[in-house]
PDB file of C-alpha atoms and ligand atoms in Angstrom:
ATOM      1  CA  MET A   1      -2.317 -14.143  21.087  1.00 48.00           C
ATOM      2  CA  ILE A   2      -2.772 -17.117  22.978  1.00 55.00           C
ATOM      3  CA  GLY A   3      -2.793 -20.432  21.209  1.00 60.00           C
ATOM      4  CA  GLY A   4      -3.963 -24.117  21.861  1.00 70.00           C
ATOM      5  CA  ARG A   5      -6.952 -25.326  23.925  1.00 71.00           C
ATOM      6  CA  LEU A   6      -6.400 -22.538  26.224  1.00 69.00           C
ATOM      7  CA  GLY A   7      -6.764 -19.933  23.563  1.00 67.00           C
ATOM      8  CA  LYS A   8      -9.779 -21.736  22.252  1.00 72.00           C
ATOM      9  CA  TRP A   9     -11.181 -21.808  25.562  1.00 70.00           C
ATOM     10  CA  ILE A  10     -10.681 -18.035  25.929  1.00 66.00           C
ATOM     11  CA  SER A  11     -11.811 -17.101  22.358  1.00 78.00           C
ATOM     12  CA  GLU A  12     -15.027 -19.742  21.575  1.00 85.00           C
ATOM     13  CA  ARG A  13     -16.992 -18.168  24.166  1.00 87.00           C
ATOM     14  CA  PRO A  14     -16.384 -14.540  26.052  1.00 86.00           C
ATOM     15  CA  ARG A  15     -15.634 -15.533  29.704  1.00 85.00           C
ATOM     16  CA  TRP A  16     -16.491 -13.580  32.777  1.00 87.00           C
ATOM     17  CA  PHE A  17     -13.625 -10.983  32.598  1.00 85.00           C
ATOM     18  CA  HIS A  18     -14.064 -10.326  28.896  1.00 87.00           C
ATOM     19  CA  ARG A  19     -17.831  -9.478  29.958  1.00 87.00           C
ATOM     20  CA  ALA A  20     -16.924  -7.858  33.062  1.00 86.00           C
ATOM     21  CA  ALA A  21     -14.358  -5.649  30.815  1.00 87.00           C
ATOM     22  CA  ILE A  22     -16.907  -4.392  28.515  1.00 89.00           C
ATOM     23  CA  PRO A  23     -20.147  -3.530  30.930  1.00 87.00           C
ATOM     24  CA  GLY A  24     -23.251  -2.322  28.913  1.00 88.00           C
ATOM     25  CA  ALA A  25     -22.776  -4.329  26.094  1.00 92.00           C
ATOM     26  CA  VAL A  26     -24.882  -6.953  24.757  1.00 94.00           C
ATOM     27  CA  TRP A  27     -23.802 -10.356  24.791  1.00 95.00           C
ATOM     28  CA  ARG A  28     -26.857 -12.253  24.338  1.00 95.00           C
ATOM     29  CA  LEU A  29     -30.134 -11.178  23.064  1.00 93.00           C
ATOM     30  CA  LYS A  30     -33.880 -12.067  24.198  1.00 88.00           C
ATOM     31  CA  PRO A  31     -36.670 -10.654  22.047  1.00 81.00           C
ATOM     32  CA  THR A  32     -39.316  -9.230  23.669  1.00 79.00           C
ATOM     33  CA  ASP A  33     -41.433 -10.349  20.839  1.00 82.00           C
ATOM     34  CA  ALA A  34     -39.987 -13.834  20.426  1.00 78.00           C
ATOM     35  CA  THR A  35     -42.674 -16.587  19.719  1.00 81.00           C
ATOM     36  CA  PRO A  36     -43.568 -18.585  22.762  1.00 83.00           C
ATOM     37  CA  GLY A  37     -41.812 -21.893  22.837  1.00 83.00           C
ATOM     38  CA  ARG A  38     -39.295 -20.787  20.463  1.00 88.00           C
ATOM     39  CA  LYS A  39     -35.837 -19.661  20.640  1.00 95.00           C
ATOM     40  CA  VAL A  40     -33.904 -17.094  19.245  1.00 96.00           C
ATOM     41  CA  ALA A  41     -30.545 -16.843  17.680  1.00 97.00           C
ATOM     42  CA  TRP A  42     -28.577 -14.043  15.871  1.00 98.00           C
ATOM     43  CA  LEU A  43     -26.357 -14.549  13.043  1.00 98.00           C
ATOM     44  CA  THR A  44     -23.553 -11.997  12.597  1.00 98.00           C
ATOM     45  CA  PHE A  45     -20.937 -11.465  10.240  1.00 98.00           C
ATOM     46  CA  ASP A  46     -17.959  -9.363  10.527  1.00 98.00           C
ATOM     47  CA  ASP A  47     -15.215  -7.922   8.325  1.00 98.00           C
ATOM     48  CA  GLY A  48     -17.145  -7.636   4.936  1.00 97.00           C
ATOM     49  CA  PRO A  49     -18.566  -6.655   2.593  1.00 98.00           C
ATOM     50  CA  ILE A  50     -16.428  -8.447  -0.125  1.00 98.00           C
ATOM     51  CA  PRO A  51     -17.448  -8.898  -3.539  1.00 98.00           C
ATOM     52  CA  ASP A  52     -16.510 -12.992  -3.525  1.00 98.00           C
ATOM     53  CA  VAL A  53     -17.792 -13.498  -0.260  1.00 98.00           C
ATOM     54  CA  THR A  54     -20.680 -11.013   0.718  1.00 98.00           C
ATOM     55  CA  PRO A  55     -23.181 -12.079  -2.188  1.00 98.00           C
ATOM     56  CA  ALA A  56     -22.838 -15.561  -1.595  1.00 98.00           C
ATOM     57  CA  VAL A  57     -23.369 -15.305   1.583  1.00 98.00           C
ATOM     58  CA  LEU A  58     -26.673 -13.288   1.190  1.00 98.00           C
ATOM     59  CA  ASP A  59     -27.865 -16.305  -1.181  1.00 98.00           C
ATOM     60  CA  ILE A  60     -27.133 -18.805   1.265  1.00 98.00           C
ATOM     61  CA  LEU A  61     -29.191 -16.654   3.806  1.00 98.00           C
ATOM     62  CA  ASP A  62     -31.946 -16.594   1.405  1.00 98.00           C
ATOM     63  CA  ALA A  63     -31.970 -20.248   0.321  1.00 98.00           C
ATOM     64  CA  HIS A  64     -32.994 -20.942   3.855  1.00 98.00           C
ATOM     65  CA  GLY A  65     -35.603 -17.433   4.619  1.00 98.00           C
ATOM     66  CA  VAL A  66     -33.371 -16.319   7.323  1.00 98.00           C
ATOM     67  CA  LYS A  67     -31.700 -12.953   8.428  1.00 98.00           C
ATOM     68  CA  ALA A  68     -28.276 -11.420   9.957  1.00 98.00           C
ATOM     69  CA  THR A  69     -26.545  -8.682  10.902  1.00 98.00           C
ATOM     70  CA  PHE A  70     -23.247  -7.328   8.968  1.00 98.00           C
ATOM     71  CA  PHE A  71     -20.833  -5.603  10.606  1.00 98.00           C
ATOM     72  CA  MET A  72     -18.852  -3.939   8.482  1.00 98.00           C
ATOM     73  CA  VAL A  73     -15.688  -2.205   8.230  1.00 98.00           C
ATOM     74  CA  GLY A  74     -15.822   1.697   6.543  1.00 97.00           C
ATOM     75  CA  ASP A  75     -12.573   0.877   3.858  1.00 97.00           C
ATOM     76  CA  ASN A  76     -14.552  -2.430   2.548  1.00 98.00           C
ATOM     77  CA  VAL A  77     -17.939  -0.085   2.103  1.00 98.00           C
ATOM     78  CA  GLU A  78     -15.900   2.572   0.702  1.00 98.00           C
ATOM     79  CA  ARG A  79     -14.703   0.304  -2.060  1.00 98.00           C
ATOM     80  CA  HIS A  80     -18.135  -1.531  -2.417  1.00 98.00           C
ATOM     81  CA  PRO A  81     -21.019   0.693  -1.390  1.00 98.00           C
ATOM     82  CA  GLU A  82     -23.149  -1.423  -3.596  1.00 98.00           C
ATOM     83  CA  LEU A  83     -22.749  -4.445  -1.118  1.00 98.00           C
ATOM     84  CA  LEU A  84     -23.899  -2.406   1.984  1.00 98.00           C
ATOM     85  CA  SER A  85     -27.279  -1.237  -0.130  1.00 98.00           C
ATOM     86  CA  MET A  86     -27.098  -5.079  -1.209  1.00 98.00           C
ATOM     87  CA  VAL A  87     -26.915  -6.406   2.229  1.00 98.00           C
ATOM     88  CA  LYS A  88     -29.769  -3.557   3.342  1.00 98.00           C
ATOM     89  CA  GLN A  89     -32.057  -4.468   0.313  1.00 98.00           C
ATOM     90  CA  ARG A  90     -32.386  -8.043   1.180  1.00 98.00           C
ATOM     91  CA  GLY A  91     -33.603  -7.148   4.809  1.00 97.00           C
ATOM     92  CA  HIS A  92     -30.319  -7.513   6.751  1.00 98.00           C
ATOM     93  CA  ALA A  93     -29.007  -4.717   9.442  1.00 98.00           C
ATOM     94  CA  VAL A  94     -25.660  -3.350   9.068  1.00 98.00           C
ATOM     95  CA  GLY A  95     -23.472  -2.413  11.922  1.00 98.00           C
ATOM     96  CA  ASN A  96     -20.156  -0.738  12.287  1.00 98.00           C
ATOM     97  CA  HIS A  97     -16.929  -2.315  12.976  1.00 97.00           C
ATOM     98  CA  THR A  98     -14.619   0.834  12.667  1.00 96.00           C
ATOM     99  CA  LEU A  99     -13.222   2.651   9.384  1.00 96.00           C
ATOM    100  CA  HIS A 100      -9.888   0.130   9.329  1.00 95.00           C
ATOM    101  CA  HIS A 101     -10.699  -2.848  11.640  1.00 95.00           C
ATOM    102  CA  THR A 102      -9.017  -0.646  14.058  1.00 91.00           C
ATOM    103  CA  ARG A 103      -8.011  -2.015  17.546  1.00 89.00           C
ATOM    104  CA  GLY A 104      -9.087   0.278  20.162  1.00 83.00           C
ATOM    105  CA  TYR A 105      -6.091   0.030  22.640  1.00 81.00           C
ATOM    106  CA  ARG A 106      -3.557   1.063  19.740  1.00 81.00           C
ATOM    107  CA  CYS A 107      -5.514   4.034  18.708  1.00 83.00           C
ATOM    108  CA  ARG A 108      -5.896   7.667  20.389  1.00 89.00           C
ATOM    109  CA  HIS A 109      -9.162   8.178  22.083  1.00 90.00           C
ATOM    110  CA  ARG A 110     -10.095  10.933  19.703  1.00 92.00           C
ATOM    111  CA  ARG A 111      -9.325   8.999  16.245  1.00 93.00           C
ATOM    112  CA  TYR A 112     -10.847   6.060  17.338  1.00 95.00           C
ATOM    113  CA  VAL A 113     -14.759   7.783  18.390  1.00 95.00           C
ATOM    114  CA  ASP A 114     -13.800   9.793  15.437  1.00 95.00           C
ATOM    115  CA  GLU A 115     -13.689   6.702  13.475  1.00 94.00           C
ATOM    116  CA  ALA A 116     -16.838   5.194  14.884  1.00 95.00           C
ATOM    117  CA  THR A 117     -18.878   7.917  14.123  1.00 97.00           C
ATOM    118  CA  ARG A 118     -17.881   8.107  10.467  1.00 97.00           C
ATOM    119  CA  GLY A 119     -18.988   4.930  10.516  1.00 97.00           C
ATOM    120  CA  ARG A 120     -21.987   5.311  11.940  1.00 97.00           C
ATOM    121  CA  GLN A 121     -22.509   7.954   9.292  1.00 97.00           C
ATOM    122  CA  MET A 122     -21.686   5.673   6.163  1.00 97.00           C
ATOM    123  CA  MET A 123     -23.605   2.958   7.073  1.00 98.00           C
ATOM    124  CA  ALA A 124     -26.594   4.563   8.670  1.00 98.00           C
ATOM    125  CA  THR A 125     -26.333   2.485  11.508  1.00 98.00           C
ATOM    126  CA  ASN A 126     -26.905   2.543  15.525  1.00 97.00           C
ATOM    127  CA  LEU A 127     -25.072  -1.030  16.066  1.00 98.00           C
ATOM    128  CA  PHE A 128     -20.915  -0.894  17.096  1.00 98.00           C
ATOM    129  CA  ARG A 129     -18.768  -4.045  17.025  1.00 98.00           C
ATOM    130  CA  PRO A 130     -15.540  -3.457  18.127  1.00 96.00           C
ATOM    131  CA  PRO A 131     -12.561  -5.357  16.210  1.00 95.00           C
ATOM    132  CA  HIS A 132     -10.420  -7.921  17.928  1.00 91.00           C
ATOM    133  CA  GLY A 133     -13.384  -8.109  20.869  1.00 90.00           C
ATOM    134  CA  PHE A 134     -12.153  -5.045  22.787  1.00 89.00           C
ATOM    135  CA  ILE A 135     -12.726  -1.929  23.714  1.00 92.00           C
ATOM    136  CA  LEU A 136     -11.391   0.543  26.355  1.00 92.00           C
ATOM    137  CA  PRO A 137     -13.653   1.513  28.945  1.00 92.00           C
ATOM    138  CA  TRP A 138     -14.121   5.621  27.388  1.00 93.00           C
ATOM    139  CA  GLN A 139     -14.094   4.339  24.218  1.00 94.00           C
ATOM    140  CA  LEU A 140     -17.225   2.586  25.238  1.00 94.00           C
ATOM    141  CA  PHE A 141     -18.652   5.484  27.087  1.00 95.00           C
ATOM    142  CA  ALA A 142     -18.455   7.976  24.023  1.00 96.00           C
ATOM    143  CA  ILE A 143     -19.933   5.283  21.606  1.00 97.00           C
ATOM    144  CA  SER A 144     -22.695   3.469  23.893  1.00 96.00           C
ATOM    145  CA  ARG A 145     -24.240   7.051  24.276  1.00 96.00           C
ATOM    146  CA  HIS A 146     -25.005   6.594  20.394  1.00 96.00           C
ATOM    147  CA  ASP A 147     -24.821   2.965  19.458  1.00 97.00           C
ATOM    148  CA  MET A 148     -25.609  -0.563  20.636  1.00 97.00           C
ATOM    149  CA  ILE A 149     -22.552  -2.409  21.446  1.00 97.00           C
ATOM    150  CA  VAL A 150     -22.695  -5.641  20.109  1.00 97.00           C
ATOM    151  CA  MET A 151     -20.279  -8.581  21.105  1.00 96.00           C
ATOM    152  CA  HIS A 152     -21.048 -12.102  21.149  1.00 96.00           C
ATOM    153  CA  ASP A 153     -21.909 -15.423  22.829  1.00 96.00           C
ATOM    154  CA  VAL A 154     -20.297 -17.615  20.605  1.00 97.00           C
ATOM    155  CA  VAL A 155     -17.203 -17.688  17.864  1.00 95.00           C
ATOM    156  CA  SER A 156     -17.487 -19.786  15.666  1.00 96.00           C
ATOM    157  CA  MET A 157     -13.628 -19.796  14.681  1.00 95.00           C
ATOM    158  CA  ASP A 158     -14.318 -19.680  11.053  1.00 96.00           C
ATOM    159  CA  TYR A 159     -11.131 -17.141  10.595  1.00 95.00           C
ATOM    160  CA  ASP A 160      -8.794 -20.198  11.786  1.00 94.00           C
ATOM    161  CA  ALA A 161      -7.224 -22.022   9.024  1.00 95.00           C
ATOM    162  CA  THR A 162      -6.005 -24.616  11.546  1.00 94.00           C
ATOM    163  CA  GLN A 163     -10.064 -25.408  12.325  1.00 93.00           C
ATOM    164  CA  SER A 164     -11.791 -28.052  10.503  1.00 96.00           C
ATOM    165  CA  CYS A 165     -15.029 -27.378   8.970  1.00 97.00           C
ATOM    166  CA  GLU A 166     -16.473 -30.532  11.500  1.00 97.00           C
ATOM    167  CA  GLU A 167     -15.012 -28.766  14.279  1.00 96.00           C
ATOM    168  CA  ILE A 168     -16.371 -25.315  13.482  1.00 97.00           C
ATOM    169  CA  ILE A 169     -20.284 -26.818  13.381  1.00 98.00           C
ATOM    170  CA  GLU A 170     -19.688 -28.964  16.619  1.00 97.00           C
ATOM    171  CA  ARG A 171     -18.692 -25.876  18.207  1.00 96.00           C
ATOM    172  CA  VAL A 172     -21.486 -23.707  17.264  1.00 97.00           C
ATOM    173  CA  LYS A 173     -23.700 -26.682  18.410  1.00 98.00           C
ATOM    174  CA  ARG A 174     -22.340 -27.094  21.517  1.00 96.00           C
ATOM    175  CA  LEU A 175     -22.211 -23.366  22.384  1.00 96.00           C
ATOM    176  CA  THR A 176     -25.478 -22.117  20.867  1.00 97.00           C
ATOM    177  CA  ARG A 177     -28.012 -21.232  23.375  1.00 96.00           C
ATOM    178  CA  ASN A 178     -31.750 -19.077  23.518  1.00 95.00           C
ATOM    179  CA  GLY A 179     -30.606 -15.375  22.400  1.00 96.00           C
ATOM    180  CA  SER A 180     -27.032 -16.298  21.216  1.00 97.00           C
ATOM    181  CA  ILE A 181     -24.802 -14.070  19.194  1.00 98.00           C
ATOM    182  CA  ILE A 182     -22.775 -16.114  17.027  1.00 98.00           C
ATOM    183  CA  VAL A 183     -19.940 -14.586  15.011  1.00 98.00           C
ATOM    184  CA  PHE A 184     -18.840 -15.638  11.368  1.00 98.00           C
ATOM    185  CA  HIS A 185     -16.947 -13.818   9.026  1.00 98.00           C
ATOM    186  CA  ASP A 186     -18.207 -12.830   5.534  1.00 98.00           C
ATOM    187  CA  SER A 187     -13.970 -12.466   4.623  1.00 98.00           C
ATOM    188  CA  LEU A 188     -11.655 -14.210   2.156  1.00 97.00           C
ATOM    189  CA  LYS A 189      -9.603 -15.824   5.261  1.00 97.00           C
ATOM    190  CA  ALA A 190     -13.017 -17.415   6.385  1.00 98.00           C
ATOM    191  CA  TRP A 191     -14.797 -18.176   3.157  1.00 98.00           C
ATOM    192  CA  PRO A 192     -13.176 -21.335   2.852  1.00 97.00           C
ATOM    193  CA  ARG A 193     -14.929 -22.811   5.662  1.00 98.00           C
ATOM    194  CA  LEU A 194     -18.005 -20.692   5.855  1.00 98.00           C
ATOM    195  CA  LYS A 195     -19.133 -21.845   2.696  1.00 98.00           C
ATOM    196  CA  SER A 196     -19.326 -25.331   4.063  1.00 97.00           C
ATOM    197  CA  VAL A 197     -20.443 -24.751   7.199  1.00 98.00           C
ATOM    198  CA  LEU A 198     -22.991 -21.893   7.165  1.00 98.00           C
ATOM    199  CA  PRO A 199     -25.514 -23.680   5.507  1.00 98.00           C
ATOM    200  CA  GLU A 200     -25.122 -26.885   7.731  1.00 98.00           C
ATOM    201  CA  ILE A 201     -25.420 -24.500  10.868  1.00 98.00           C
ATOM    202  CA  ILE A 202     -28.390 -22.815   9.381  1.00 98.00           C
ATOM    203  CA  SER A 203     -30.432 -26.123   9.102  1.00 98.00           C
ATOM    204  CA  TRP A 204     -29.392 -27.834  12.141  1.00 98.00           C
ATOM    205  CA  LEU A 205     -30.432 -24.236  13.895  1.00 98.00           C
ATOM    206  CA  LYS A 206     -33.615 -24.676  12.374  1.00 97.00           C
ATOM    207  CA  GLN A 207     -34.141 -27.954  13.068  1.00 97.00           C
ATOM    208  CA  GLN A 208     -33.803 -27.046  16.834  1.00 96.00           C
ATOM    209  CA  ASP A 209     -36.461 -24.716  16.569  1.00 95.00           C
ATOM    210  CA  TYR A 210     -34.232 -21.521  16.435  1.00 96.00           C
ATOM    211  CA  GLU A 211     -35.453 -18.218  14.760  1.00 96.00           C
ATOM    212  CA  LEU A 212     -32.866 -16.420  13.059  1.00 97.00           C
ATOM    213  CA  ARG A 213     -32.866 -12.822  12.885  1.00 96.00           C
ATOM    214  CA  ALA A 214     -31.070  -9.285  11.979  1.00 97.00           C
ATOM    215  CA  ILE A 215     -30.714  -7.044  15.161  1.00 96.00           C
ATOM    216  CA  LYS A 216     -32.733  -4.382  14.913  1.00 89.00           C
ATOM    217  CA  ARG A 217     -32.415  -1.195  17.395  1.00 79.00           C
TER     218      ARG A 217
HETATM  219 ZN1   ZN B 301     -13.089  -8.037  12.647  1.00 85.32          ZN
END
């Protein structure tokens, strides 16, 4: 893990070498049916679903009338299948974030692809986001035959307890542009910050004329 300013520079927006290492993945998304003159951004939430967090995130999204995409971990879905249903019923999209939040480069190819397959079936999705922001080329090749690999354009860094809410809000405001896919986490680690920053960020994006949509394939 790289710390300090360099770490932040690398983490908050994926750099060219990160994008080049994952060819064919989606980092920004400009929908063909965008309303003329309006911008679109995509809120995404990784690592849930978690009973003490995910329903509260859904309430915030509902209060603002916006949709989002939840990249779920299979272990959490197995523990709380009702939360998978709840997210879908409330009109949001679900993506697969592996069964155990698995790091691709520490995992045998066959096991990683098997996890991706089981997650795809469990969550009934064709969206995949590799944990820790990285996937090996042969894993990418195998999984992208079935799934859209959804990366990100803006990392809020809500998971980092050294970040203040102001820093997170400022980062998202500074980096978001038309088509940005923004990463948050519906995790216990991120929630102390997320609960404050999310309503503010959504309000700001709406003021800036962004439509906030769920990723649909
Ligand atoms: Zn994750």
